[in-house]
PDB file of C-alpha atoms in Angstrom:
ATOM      1  CA  MET A   1      20.376-114.635 142.219  1.00 47.00           C
ATOM      2  CA  ARG A   2      18.003-116.837 144.230  1.00 50.00           C
ATOM      3  CA  GLU A   3      14.548-115.259 144.651  1.00 52.00           C
ATOM      4  CA  GLU A   4      14.690-115.321 148.458  1.00 57.00           C
ATOM      5  CA  ALA A   5      18.111-113.634 148.424  1.00 72.00           C
ATOM      6  CA  ARG A   6      17.051-110.712 146.258  1.00 85.00           C
ATOM      7  CA  PRO A   7      15.874-107.440 147.820  1.00 94.00           C
ATOM      8  CA  ALA A   8      12.112-106.993 147.662  1.00 95.00           C
ATOM      9  CA  ILE A   9      12.688-103.658 145.900  1.00 96.00           C
ATOM     10  CA  GLU A  10      15.617-103.014 143.553  1.00 96.00           C
ATOM     11  CA  ILE A  11      16.142 -99.738 141.705  1.00 96.00           C
ATOM     12  CA  ARG A  12      19.111 -99.254 139.391  1.00 96.00           C
ATOM     13  CA  GLY A  13      19.949 -95.939 137.727  1.00 96.00           C
ATOM     14  CA  LEU A  14      16.298 -94.906 137.489  1.00 96.00           C
ATOM     15  CA  SER A  15      15.457 -91.614 135.765  1.00 96.00           C
ATOM     16  CA  ARG A  16      12.189 -89.969 134.818  1.00 96.00           C
ATOM     17  CA  ARG A  17      11.801 -86.892 132.640  1.00 94.00           C
ATOM     18  CA  PHE A  18       8.632 -84.850 132.179  1.00 94.00           C
ATOM     19  CA  GLY A  19       9.294 -82.687 129.160  1.00 92.00           C
ATOM     20  CA  SER A  20      12.320 -80.550 129.991  1.00 91.00           C
ATOM     21  CA  MET A  21      12.090 -81.318 133.724  1.00 93.00           C
ATOM     22  CA  MET A  22      14.111 -84.190 135.174  1.00 94.00           C
ATOM     23  CA  ALA A  23      12.010 -85.466 138.074  1.00 95.00           C
ATOM     24  CA  LEU A  24      14.406 -88.329 138.905  1.00 96.00           C
ATOM     25  CA  SER A  25      18.042 -88.659 137.924  1.00 96.00           C
ATOM     26  CA  ASP A  26      20.036 -91.893 138.214  1.00 96.00           C
ATOM     27  CA  VAL A  27      18.371 -93.083 141.426  1.00 97.00           C
ATOM     28  CA  SER A  28      19.466 -96.426 142.886  1.00 97.00           C
ATOM     29  CA  LEU A  29      18.302 -98.078 146.108  1.00 96.00           C
ATOM     30  CA  SER A  30      17.123-101.400 147.491  1.00 96.00           C
ATOM     31  CA  VAL A  31      14.815-102.534 150.293  1.00 97.00           C
ATOM     32  CA  ARG A  32      15.000-105.993 151.798  1.00 97.00           C
ATOM     33  CA  ARG A  33      12.088-107.834 153.379  1.00 96.00           C
ATOM     34  CA  GLY A  34      11.350-106.658 156.902  1.00 96.00           C
ATOM     35  CA  GLU A  35      13.203-103.374 156.336  1.00 97.00           C
ATOM     36  CA  ILE A  36      11.757 -99.871 156.620  1.00 97.00           C
ATOM     37  CA  ARG A  37      13.649 -97.546 154.290  1.00 97.00           C
ATOM     38  CA  ALA A  38      12.761 -93.879 154.584  1.00 96.00           C
ATOM     39  CA  LEU A  39      12.672 -91.970 151.322  1.00 96.00           C
ATOM     40  CA  LEU A  40      13.417 -88.530 152.696  1.00 93.00           C
ATOM     41  CA  GLY A  41      13.276 -85.252 150.823  1.00 90.00           C
ATOM     42  CA  PRO A  42      11.563 -81.854 150.589  1.00 89.00           C
ATOM     43  CA  ASN A  43       8.488 -81.146 148.482  1.00 88.00           C
ATOM     44  CA  GLY A  44       9.236 -81.651 144.800  1.00 89.00           C
ATOM     45  CA  ALA A  45      12.219 -83.917 145.440  1.00 92.00           C
ATOM     46  CA  GLY A  46      10.779 -86.754 143.325  1.00 94.00           C
ATOM     47  CA  LYS A  47       9.527 -89.049 146.105  1.00 95.00           C
ATOM     48  CA  THR A  48       5.981 -89.468 144.784  1.00 93.00           C
ATOM     49  CA  THR A  49       7.220 -89.984 141.222  1.00 95.00           C
ATOM     50  CA  LEU A  50       9.466 -92.814 142.428  1.00 96.00           C
ATOM     51  CA  LEU A  51       6.602 -94.488 144.307  1.00 95.00           C
ATOM     52  CA  ARG A  52       4.315 -94.166 141.283  1.00 92.00           C
ATOM     53  CA  ILE A  53       6.933 -95.886 139.133  1.00 93.00           C
ATOM     54  CA  LEU A  54       7.229 -98.754 141.618  1.00 93.00           C
ATOM     55  CA  ALA A  55       3.435 -99.049 141.767  1.00 89.00           C
ATOM     56  CA  GLY A  56       3.314 -99.400 137.966  1.00 87.00           C
ATOM     57  CA  LEU A  57       1.462 -96.101 137.488  1.00 88.00           C
ATOM     58  CA  THR A  58       4.289 -94.241 135.720  1.00 90.00           C
ATOM     59  CA  ALA A  59       6.941 -95.612 133.383  1.00 91.00           C
ATOM     60  CA  PRO A  60      10.607 -94.674 133.919  1.00 93.00           C
ATOM     61  CA  SER A  61      12.504 -92.814 131.182  1.00 94.00           C
ATOM     62  CA  GLN A  62      15.557 -94.983 131.751  1.00 94.00           C
ATOM     63  CA  GLY A  63      17.034 -97.386 134.261  1.00 95.00           C
ATOM     64  CA  ALA A  64      15.518-100.494 135.796  1.00 93.00           C
ATOM     65  CA  ALA A  65      13.357-101.307 138.817  1.00 93.00           C
ATOM     66  CA  TYR A  66      12.251-104.668 140.191  1.00 92.00           C
ATOM     67  CA  VAL A  67       9.644-105.531 142.786  1.00 92.00           C
ATOM     68  CA  LEU A  68       9.886-109.064 144.132  1.00 89.00           C
ATOM     69  CA  GLY A  69      12.236-109.832 141.241  1.00 89.00           C
ATOM     70  CA  HIS A  70       9.747-108.747 138.567  1.00 88.00           C
ATOM     71  CA  ASP A  71      10.313-105.860 136.170  1.00 89.00           C
ATOM     72  CA  ILE A  72       7.906-103.055 137.155  1.00 86.00           C
ATOM     73  CA  VAL A  73       7.479-102.103 133.486  1.00 80.00           C
ATOM     74  CA  ARG A  74       5.766-105.450 132.889  1.00 77.00           C
ATOM     75  CA  PRO A  75       4.236-106.378 136.264  1.00 66.00           C
ATOM     76  CA  SER A  76       2.004-109.418 136.540  1.00 71.00           C
ATOM     77  CA  ALA A  77      -1.376-109.237 138.252  1.00 72.00           C
ATOM     78  CA  ALA A  78      -0.153-111.688 140.893  1.00 70.00           C
ATOM     79  CA  VAL A  79       2.795-109.420 141.772  1.00 75.00           C
ATOM     80  CA  GLN A  80       0.632-106.302 141.846  1.00 77.00           C
ATOM     81  CA  ARG A  81      -1.545-107.926 144.503  1.00 79.00           C
ATOM     82  CA  LEU A  82       1.553-108.301 146.687  1.00 86.00           C
ATOM     83  CA  VAL A  83       2.273-104.560 146.558  1.00 91.00           C
ATOM     84  CA  GLY A  84       0.310-102.319 148.926  1.00 91.00           C
ATOM     85  CA  VAL A  85       0.153 -98.570 148.282  1.00 91.00           C
ATOM     86  CA  ILE A  86      -0.745 -95.917 150.850  1.00 90.00           C
ATOM     87  CA  PRO A  87      -1.043 -92.598 148.984  1.00 87.00           C
ATOM     88  CA  SER A  88      -0.628 -89.147 150.503  1.00 80.00           C
ATOM     89  CA  GLY A  89      -4.041 -87.839 149.548  1.00 71.00           C
ATOM     90  CA  ASP A  90      -6.702 -90.434 148.836  1.00 67.00           C
ATOM     91  CA  ARG A  91      -9.864 -89.590 146.913  1.00 77.00           C
ATOM     92  CA  THR A  92     -10.555 -93.089 145.679  1.00 82.00           C
ATOM     93  CA  PHE A  93     -12.866 -94.133 148.512  1.00 92.00           C
ATOM     94  CA  TYR A  94     -16.582 -93.916 147.850  1.00 93.00           C
ATOM     95  CA  GLN A  95     -17.942 -91.282 150.209  1.00 93.00           C
ATOM     96  CA  ARG A  96     -21.494 -92.675 150.383  1.00 94.00           C
ATOM     97  CA  LEU A  97     -20.359 -96.199 151.190  1.00 95.00           C
ATOM     98  CA  SER A  98     -19.262 -97.346 154.622  1.00 96.00           C
ATOM     99  CA  GLY A  99     -15.686 -98.197 155.464  1.00 95.00           C
ATOM    100  CA  TYR A 100     -16.604-101.870 155.439  1.00 96.00           C
ATOM    101  CA  GLU A 101     -18.318-101.638 152.044  1.00 96.00           C
ATOM    102  CA  ASN A 102     -15.349 -99.770 150.564  1.00 96.00           C
ATOM    103  CA  LEU A 103     -12.882-102.389 151.734  1.00 96.00           C
ATOM    104  CA  VAL A 104     -15.020-105.277 150.491  1.00 96.00           C
ATOM    105  CA  PHE A 105     -15.261-103.576 147.094  1.00 96.00           C
ATOM    106  CA  PHE A 106     -11.477-103.242 146.804  1.00 94.00           C
ATOM    107  CA  ALA A 107     -10.879-106.767 148.128  1.00 93.00           C
ATOM    108  CA  ARG A 108     -13.158-108.133 145.417  1.00 93.00           C
ATOM    109  CA  LEU A 109     -11.371-105.917 142.885  1.00 89.00           C
ATOM    110  CA  TYR A 110      -8.106-107.558 143.972  1.00 86.00           C
ATOM    111  CA  GLY A 111      -9.614-110.924 143.041  1.00 87.00           C
ATOM    112  CA  LEU A 112     -10.534-112.243 146.499  1.00 90.00           C
ATOM    113  CA  SER A 113     -13.633-114.404 146.834  1.00 93.00           C
ATOM    114  CA  ARG A 114     -16.624-112.934 148.679  1.00 93.00           C
ATOM    115  CA  ARG A 115     -15.957-115.074 151.757  1.00 95.00           C
ATOM    116  CA  GLU A 116     -12.205-114.377 151.744  1.00 94.00           C
ATOM    117  CA  ALA A 117     -12.847-110.665 151.185  1.00 94.00           C
ATOM    118  CA  ALA A 118     -15.161-110.482 154.207  1.00 94.00           C
ATOM    119  CA  ARG A 119     -12.604-112.292 156.375  1.00 94.00           C
ATOM    120  CA  ARG A 120      -9.698-110.079 155.289  1.00 93.00           C
ATOM    121  CA  VAL A 121     -11.760-106.912 155.747  1.00 95.00           C
ATOM    122  CA  ARG A 122     -12.709-107.841 159.303  1.00 93.00           C
ATOM    123  CA  GLU A 123      -9.071-108.589 160.121  1.00 90.00           C
ATOM    124  CA  ALA A 124      -7.904-105.312 158.594  1.00 90.00           C
ATOM    125  CA  LEU A 125     -10.556-103.247 160.386  1.00 90.00           C
ATOM    126  CA  GLY A 126      -9.543-104.833 163.675  1.00 88.00           C
ATOM    127  CA  ALA A 127      -5.878-104.066 163.037  1.00 84.00           C
ATOM    128  CA  ILE A 128      -6.553-100.373 162.406  1.00 84.00           C
ATOM    129  CA  ASP A 129      -8.986-100.040 165.320  1.00 84.00           C
ATOM    130  CA  LEU A 130     -12.040 -99.129 163.228  1.00 86.00           C
ATOM    131  CA  MET A 131     -14.323-101.968 164.362  1.00 88.00           C
ATOM    132  CA  GLY A 132     -17.467-100.344 165.698  1.00 88.00           C
ATOM    133  CA  ARG A 133     -17.247 -97.579 163.103  1.00 89.00           C
ATOM    134  CA  GLU A 134     -16.973 -99.810 160.060  1.00 91.00           C
ATOM    135  CA  HIS A 135     -20.585 -99.083 159.029  1.00 93.00           C
ATOM    136  CA  LEU A 136     -20.157 -95.306 159.166  1.00 94.00           C
ATOM    137  CA  MET A 137     -20.177 -93.617 155.755  1.00 95.00           C
ATOM    138  CA  VAL A 138     -16.653 -92.723 154.661  1.00 94.00           C
ATOM    139  CA  GLY A 139     -17.785 -89.142 154.004  1.00 93.00           C
ATOM    140  CA  LYS A 140     -18.042 -88.735 157.777  1.00 94.00           C
ATOM    141  CA  TYR A 141     -14.567 -90.111 158.528  1.00 91.00           C
ATOM    142  CA  SER A 142     -11.897 -87.875 160.032  1.00 88.00           C
ATOM    143  CA  GLN A 143      -8.492 -87.458 158.359  1.00 83.00           C
ATOM    144  CA  GLY A 144      -6.999 -89.964 160.797  1.00 84.00           C
ATOM    145  CA  MET A 145      -9.735 -92.521 160.122  1.00 87.00           C
ATOM    146  CA  LEU A 146      -9.318 -92.108 156.357  1.00 89.00           C
ATOM    147  CA  LYS A 147      -5.585 -92.669 156.656  1.00 87.00           C
ATOM    148  CA  ARG A 148      -6.130 -95.824 158.696  1.00 87.00           C
ATOM    149  CA  LEU A 149      -8.701 -97.008 156.145  1.00 91.00           C
ATOM    150  CA  ALA A 150      -6.086 -96.508 153.403  1.00 91.00           C
ATOM    151  CA  ILE A 151      -3.665 -98.641 155.427  1.00 88.00           C
ATOM    152  CA  ALA A 152      -6.329-101.326 155.848  1.00 90.00           C
ATOM    153  CA  ARG A 153      -6.879-101.399 152.093  1.00 92.00           C
ATOM    154  CA  ALA A 154      -3.144-101.694 151.467  1.00 91.00           C
ATOM    155  CA  LEU A 155      -2.951-104.645 153.889  1.00 88.00           C
ATOM    156  CA  LEU A 156      -5.927-106.562 152.469  1.00 90.00           C
ATOM    157  CA  THR A 157      -3.752-108.791 150.304  1.00 85.00           C
ATOM    158  CA  ASP A 158      -1.049-109.252 152.974  1.00 86.00           C
ATOM    159  CA  PRO A 159       1.501-107.401 150.800  1.00 91.00           C
ATOM    160  CA  THR A 160       5.165-108.281 150.654  1.00 93.00           C
ATOM    161  CA  VAL A 161       5.971-104.691 149.639  1.00 96.00           C
ATOM    162  CA  LEU A 162       4.395-101.558 151.105  1.00 96.00           C
ATOM    163  CA  LEU A 163       4.791 -98.160 149.396  1.00 96.00           C
ATOM    164  CA  VAL A 164       3.876 -95.310 151.734  1.00 94.00           C
ATOM    165  CA  ASP A 165       3.610 -91.657 150.643  1.00 93.00           C
ATOM    166  CA  GLU A 166       3.498 -89.005 153.409  1.00 88.00           C
ATOM    167  CA  ALA A 167       1.396 -91.279 155.618  1.00 84.00           C
ATOM    168  CA  THR A 168       1.347 -88.899 158.611  1.00 84.00           C
ATOM    169  CA  HIS A 169       0.536 -85.719 156.672  1.00 79.00           C
ATOM    170  CA  ASN A 170      -2.161 -83.672 158.472  1.00 75.00           C
ATOM    171  CA  LEU A 171      -2.325 -86.113 161.392  1.00 79.00           C
ATOM    172  CA  ASP A 172      -1.946 -85.202 165.051  1.00 81.00           C
ATOM    173  CA  PRO A 173       0.983 -86.765 166.964  1.00 84.00           C
ATOM    174  CA  GLU A 174      -1.124 -89.622 168.338  1.00 83.00           C
ATOM    175  CA  GLY A 175      -2.609 -90.410 164.937  1.00 80.00           C
ATOM    176  CA  ALA A 176       0.850 -90.297 163.349  1.00 84.00           C
ATOM    177  CA  ARG A 177       2.216 -92.674 166.007  1.00 86.00           C
ATOM    178  CA  HIS A 178      -0.642 -95.122 165.372  1.00 84.00           C
ATOM    179  CA  VAL A 179       0.091 -95.129 161.634  1.00 85.00           C
ATOM    180  CA  ARG A 180       3.800 -95.758 162.241  1.00 89.00           C
ATOM    181  CA  ASP A 181       2.947 -98.585 164.635  1.00 89.00           C
ATOM    182  CA  LEU A 182       0.771-100.264 161.996  1.00 88.00           C
ATOM    183  CA  VAL A 183       3.513-100.001 159.378  1.00 91.00           C
ATOM    184  CA  GLN A 184       6.130-101.226 161.860  1.00 93.00           C
ATOM    185  CA  ALA A 185       3.937-104.259 162.604  1.00 91.00           C
ATOM    186  CA  ALA A 186       3.801-105.035 158.871  1.00 91.00           C
ATOM    187  CA  ALA A 187       7.601-104.786 158.654  1.00 95.00           C
ATOM    188  CA  ASP A 188       7.925-107.093 161.660  1.00 95.00           C
ATOM    189  CA  ARG A 189       5.936-109.655 159.675  1.00 92.00           C
ATOM    190  CA  GLY A 190       8.461-109.415 156.834  1.00 94.00           C
ATOM    191  CA  THR A 191       7.003-106.676 154.631  1.00 95.00           C
ATOM    192  CA  ALA A 192       9.488-104.434 152.810  1.00 97.00           C
ATOM    193  CA  VAL A 193       8.492-100.804 153.423  1.00 97.00           C
ATOM    194  CA  LEU A 194       9.486 -97.742 151.410  1.00 97.00           C
ATOM    195  CA  TRP A 195       8.263 -94.776 153.474  1.00 97.00           C
ATOM    196  CA  ALA A 196       8.346 -91.395 151.690  1.00 95.00           C
ATOM    197  CA  THR A 197       8.327 -88.348 153.950  1.00 92.00           C
ATOM    198  CA  GLN A 198       9.607 -84.829 154.400  1.00 88.00           C
ATOM    199  CA  ARG A 199       9.136 -85.000 158.197  1.00 83.00           C
ATOM    200  CA  VAL A 200      12.639 -85.617 159.451  1.00 82.00           C
ATOM    201  CA  GLU A 201      11.517 -85.982 163.064  1.00 79.00           C
ATOM    202  CA  GLU A 202       9.801 -89.319 162.404  1.00 82.00           C
ATOM    203  CA  ILE A 203      12.887 -91.006 160.959  1.00 83.00           C
ATOM    204  CA  ARG A 204      14.825 -91.587 164.177  1.00 81.00           C
ATOM    205  CA  GLY A 205      13.739 -94.745 165.976  1.00 86.00           C
ATOM    206  CA  PHE A 206      11.493 -95.824 163.093  1.00 92.00           C
ATOM    207  CA  ALA A 207      13.400 -96.228 159.824  1.00 95.00           C
ATOM    208  CA  ASP A 208      16.164 -98.802 159.502  1.00 96.00           C
ATOM    209  CA  THR A 209      17.781 -97.024 156.556  1.00 96.00           C
ATOM    210  CA  VAL A 210      17.415 -93.686 154.772  1.00 95.00           C
ATOM    211  CA  THR A 211      17.729 -92.537 151.183  1.00 96.00           C
ATOM    212  CA  LEU A 212      17.613 -88.752 150.915  1.00 94.00           C
ATOM    213  CA  ILE A 213      16.781 -87.302 147.525  1.00 95.00           C
ATOM    214  CA  HIS A 214      16.791 -83.669 146.459  1.00 92.00           C
ATOM    215  CA  GLN A 215      15.963 -82.294 143.022  1.00 92.00           C
ATOM    216  CA  GLY A 216      15.516 -85.870 141.810  1.00 94.00           C
ATOM    217  CA  ALA A 217      18.995 -87.093 142.787  1.00 95.00           C
ATOM    218  CA  VAL A 218      20.243 -89.183 145.711  1.00 95.00           C
ATOM    219  CA  ARG A 219      22.186 -87.037 148.183  1.00 92.00           C
ATOM    220  CA  PHE A 220      22.594 -89.635 150.943  1.00 93.00           C
ATOM    221  CA  ALA A 221      22.033 -93.347 151.565  1.00 94.00           C
ATOM    222  CA  GLY A 222      22.721 -95.062 154.881  1.00 93.00           C
ATOM    223  CA  THR A 223      21.403 -95.374 158.419  1.00 92.00           C
ATOM    224  CA  PRO A 224      19.774 -92.594 160.461  1.00 87.00           C
ATOM    225  CA  SER A 225      22.860 -92.457 162.705  1.00 84.00           C
ATOM    226  CA  GLN A 226      25.072 -91.992 159.643  1.00 86.00           C
ATOM    227  CA  LEU A 227      22.785 -89.177 158.522  1.00 85.00           C
ATOM    228  CA  VAL A 228      23.115 -87.507 161.924  1.00 76.00           C
ATOM    229  CA  ALA A 229      26.901 -87.645 161.556  1.00 74.00           C
ATOM    230  CA  LEU A 230      26.581 -85.239 158.615  1.00 75.00           C
ATOM    231  CA  ALA A 231      24.907 -82.575 160.741  1.00 66.00           C
ATOM    232  CA  ALA A 232      25.914 -78.958 160.301  1.00 56.00           C
ATOM    233  CA  PRO A 233      27.454 -77.023 163.242  1.00 56.00           C
ATOM    234  CA  THR A 234      25.032 -77.361 166.143  1.00 73.00           C
ATOM    235  CA  ARG A 235      23.108 -74.342 167.440  1.00 77.00           C
ATOM    236  CA  PHE A 236      21.891 -73.981 171.020  1.00 83.00           C
ATOM    237  CA  LEU A 237      19.652 -71.480 172.765  1.00 85.00           C
ATOM    238  CA  LEU A 238      21.221 -70.335 176.059  1.00 86.00           C
ATOM    239  CA  ARG A 239      19.602 -68.525 178.964  1.00 84.00           C
ATOM    240  CA  ILE A 240      22.163 -66.599 180.976  1.00 79.00           C
ATOM    241  CA  ARG A 241      21.825 -65.146 184.495  1.00 71.00           C
ATOM    242  CA  ASN A 242      21.980 -61.338 184.498  1.00 56.00           C
ATOM    243  CA  GLY A 243      21.771 -61.555 180.741  1.00 48.00           C
ATOM    244  CA  GLN A 244      20.831 -57.884 180.516  1.00 50.00           C
ATOM    245  CA  LEU A 245      24.452 -57.065 181.361  1.00 53.00           C
ATOM    246  CA  PHE A 246      25.777 -58.979 178.376  1.00 55.00           C
ATOM    247  CA  SER A 247      25.881 -56.236 175.786  1.00 57.00           C
ATOM    248  CA  GLY A 248      28.579 -54.158 174.240  1.00 61.00           C
ATOM    249  CA  PRO A 249      32.006 -54.811 175.751  1.00 67.00           C
ATOM    250  CA  VAL A 250      30.750 -57.646 177.992  1.00 69.00           C
ATOM    251  CA  LEU A 251      29.385 -59.606 175.033  1.00 75.00           C
ATOM    252  CA  ALA A 252      32.638 -58.945 173.211  1.00 80.00           C
ATOM    253  CA  HIS A 253      34.456 -60.329 176.272  1.00 78.00           C
ATOM    254  CA  LEU A 254      32.417 -63.557 176.117  1.00 80.00           C
ATOM    255  CA  GLU A 255      32.952 -63.896 172.390  1.00 85.00           C
ATOM    256  CA  ALA A 256      36.670 -63.540 172.994  1.00 87.00           C
ATOM    257  CA  ALA A 257      36.443 -66.229 175.687  1.00 87.00           C
ATOM    258  CA  LEU A 258      34.763 -68.586 173.199  1.00 90.00           C
ATOM    259  CA  GLY A 259      37.519 -67.998 170.698  1.00 91.00           C
ATOM    260  CA  ASP A 260      37.342 -70.447 167.805  1.00 91.00           C
ATOM    261  CA  ARG A 261      34.981 -72.791 169.700  1.00 91.00           C
ATOM    262  CA  GLY A 262      31.907 -70.976 168.398  1.00 89.00           C
ATOM    263  CA  GLU A 263      29.893 -67.786 168.168  1.00 87.00           C
ATOM    264  CA  LEU A 264      27.498 -66.150 170.676  1.00 82.00           C
ATOM    265  CA  THR A 265      24.786 -63.779 169.432  1.00 81.00           C
ATOM    266  CA  PRO A 266      21.545 -62.341 170.908  1.00 78.00           C
ATOM    267  CA  ASP A 267      18.574 -64.439 169.797  1.00 73.00           C
ATOM    268  CA  GLY A 268      16.513 -61.373 168.853  1.00 65.00           C
ATOM    269  CA  GLY A 269      13.743 -61.987 171.394  1.00 59.00           C
ATOM    270  CA  GLY A 270      14.367 -58.635 173.052  1.00 58.00           C
ATOM    271  CA  ASP A 271      14.664 -59.914 176.640  1.00 62.00           C
ATOM    272  CA  ASN A 272      18.486 -59.708 176.749  1.00 67.00           C
ATOM    273  CA  GLU A 273      18.645 -63.076 178.503  1.00 76.00           C
ATOM    274  CA  HIS A 274      18.659 -65.507 175.607  1.00 81.00           C
ATOM    275  CA  PHE A 275      21.554 -66.024 173.248  1.00 82.00           C
ATOM    276  CA  VAL A 276      22.250 -68.353 170.347  1.00 84.00           C
ATOM    277  CA  LEU A 277      25.439 -70.364 170.639  1.00 87.00           C
ATOM    278  CA  THR A 278      26.744 -71.819 167.387  1.00 85.00           C
ATOM    279  CA  ILE A 279      29.360 -74.532 167.874  1.00 84.00           C
ATOM    280  CA  ALA A 280      32.238 -74.383 165.406  1.00 85.00           C
ATOM    281  CA  ASP A 281      33.459 -77.406 163.459  1.00 77.00           C
ATOM    282  CA  GLY A 282      35.685 -79.583 165.622  1.00 78.00           C
ATOM    283  CA  ALA A 283      34.479 -78.037 168.896  1.00 83.00           C
ATOM    284  CA  THR A 284      32.078 -79.515 171.456  1.00 85.00           C
ATOM    285  CA  LEU A 285      29.264 -78.028 173.501  1.00 86.00           C
ATOM    286  CA  GLY A 286      31.100 -78.879 176.724  1.00 89.00           C
ATOM    287  CA  GLU A 287      34.165 -76.930 175.639  1.00 91.00           C
ATOM    288  CA  ALA A 288      32.070 -73.896 174.720  1.00 90.00           C
ATOM    289  CA  ILE A 289      30.104 -73.913 178.006  1.00 90.00           C
ATOM    290  CA  ALA A 290      33.331 -74.317 180.006  1.00 92.00           C
ATOM    291  CA  ALA A 291      34.843 -71.307 178.230  1.00 90.00           C
ATOM    292  CA  LEU A 292      31.771 -69.173 178.999  1.00 88.00           C
ATOM    293  CA  THR A 293      31.732 -70.286 182.643  1.00 88.00           C
ATOM    294  CA  ALA A 294      35.420 -69.409 182.994  1.00 88.00           C
ATOM    295  CA  ALA A 295      34.518 -65.897 181.779  1.00 84.00           C
ATOM    296  CA  ASP A 296      32.003 -65.475 184.681  1.00 81.00           C
ATOM    297  CA  CYS A 297      28.936 -66.331 182.581  1.00 82.00           C
ATOM    298  CA  GLN A 298      26.382 -68.508 184.403  1.00 83.00           C
ATOM    299  CA  VAL A 299      24.382 -70.619 181.933  1.00 86.00           C
ATOM    300  CA  LEU A 300      20.926 -71.376 183.390  1.00 88.00           C
ATOM    301  CA  SER A 301      19.580 -73.433 180.494  1.00 89.00           C
ATOM    302  CA  CYS A 302      20.709 -74.818 177.179  1.00 86.00           C
ATOM    303  CA  HIS A 303      18.394 -76.167 174.474  1.00 78.00           C
ATOM    304  CA  GLU A 304      19.181 -77.466 171.021  1.00 72.00           C
ATOM    305  CA  THR A 305      17.454 -75.227 168.480  1.00 69.00           C
ATOM    306  CA  ARG A 306      17.398 -77.877 165.770  1.00 63.00           C
ATOM    307  CA  SER A 307      17.775 -81.638 166.004  1.00 65.00           C
ATOM    308  CA  GLU A 308      20.929 -83.138 164.532  1.00 65.00           C
ATOM    309  CA  ILE A 309      18.978 -85.092 161.954  1.00 72.00           C
ATOM    310  CA  GLU A 310      17.140 -81.922 160.881  1.00 73.00           C
ATOM    311  CA  GLN A 311      20.461 -80.120 160.556  1.00 69.00           C
ATOM    312  CA  ALA A 312      21.744 -82.904 158.306  1.00 75.00           C
ATOM    313  CA  PHE A 313      18.575 -82.683 156.206  1.00 77.00           C
ATOM    314  CA  VAL A 314      19.003 -78.926 155.745  1.00 74.00           C
ATOM    315  CA  THR A 315      22.686 -79.317 154.913  1.00 72.00           C
ATOM    316  CA  LEU A 316      22.056 -81.981 152.257  1.00 78.00           C
ATOM    317  CA  THR A 317      19.097 -80.210 150.632  1.00 78.00           C
ATOM    318  CA  LYS A 318      20.613 -76.753 150.251  1.00 73.00           C
ATOM    319  CA  ASP A 319      20.079 -75.495 146.735  1.00 62.00           C
ATOM    320  CA  SER A 320      23.269 -76.344 144.878  1.00 52.00           C
ATOM    321  CA  ALA A 321      22.542 -73.853 142.111  1.00 44.00           C
ATOM    322  CA  THR A 322      25.027 -71.002 141.885  1.00 37.00           C
TER     323      THR A 322
END
């Protein structure tokens, strides 16, 4: 296969065992240049182990993985410089050095000349909006600033592959958006991004493709819209006029009106106005609301209690043990 035609990341039947525990089991995926693939899964799913293998920090027990066409078990120094890593928790910065000094140190460690290191560091600091605070000691940086500094370090060598582990952990919504924007800009320049996260809400509108792993195994691979299509029956929170009347026989009357379209139950808030509507398989929200309206129930508001993509995540990560 021609080098330019190969995916930037290729994983084939990868497994990793730690003693009696199988952290990864027969995982396969690929990421092309310019693509953001979300590696989605709950805590302990194996996401960090997979990223560590790709970064050359952990050896696989079996299977094969290639980054830029090179076997990750025997990576060359030149290839390693083209792989940027943004870890979840980063304690590798020197707290008593400034952000600028830290980045220059790592740039020199990557083999850049002093002049080239200074140029790349200035560019990176500008990209992450830390110019003006580059001489502040890292020990005084906020969590958001530290995360942006980690991104700047990963971008110093203009990587072709970017491995990102829980990049928005402990960040406020604005900080998380800024991080995603920086990674999106790298993808727009042709960088292949593997973005590990357990935050399902940041997948839609950001990731091009998704691989969901649970207990070390792939449970889903496809697009975010395909993941949404696997959603469990949708649940909605309804507010009903004169809801205090809907108890006993009246509630039974409404449940009968719904029939096999779904189920209506009090939400447990104690105000007797809010009810949870669970849509049955094959039914639609419109059909359920029409049935309630025909039974003299006036629905004042209707809110989805869980996003479709979150429902799919929960469905696919249910413990399969019996």
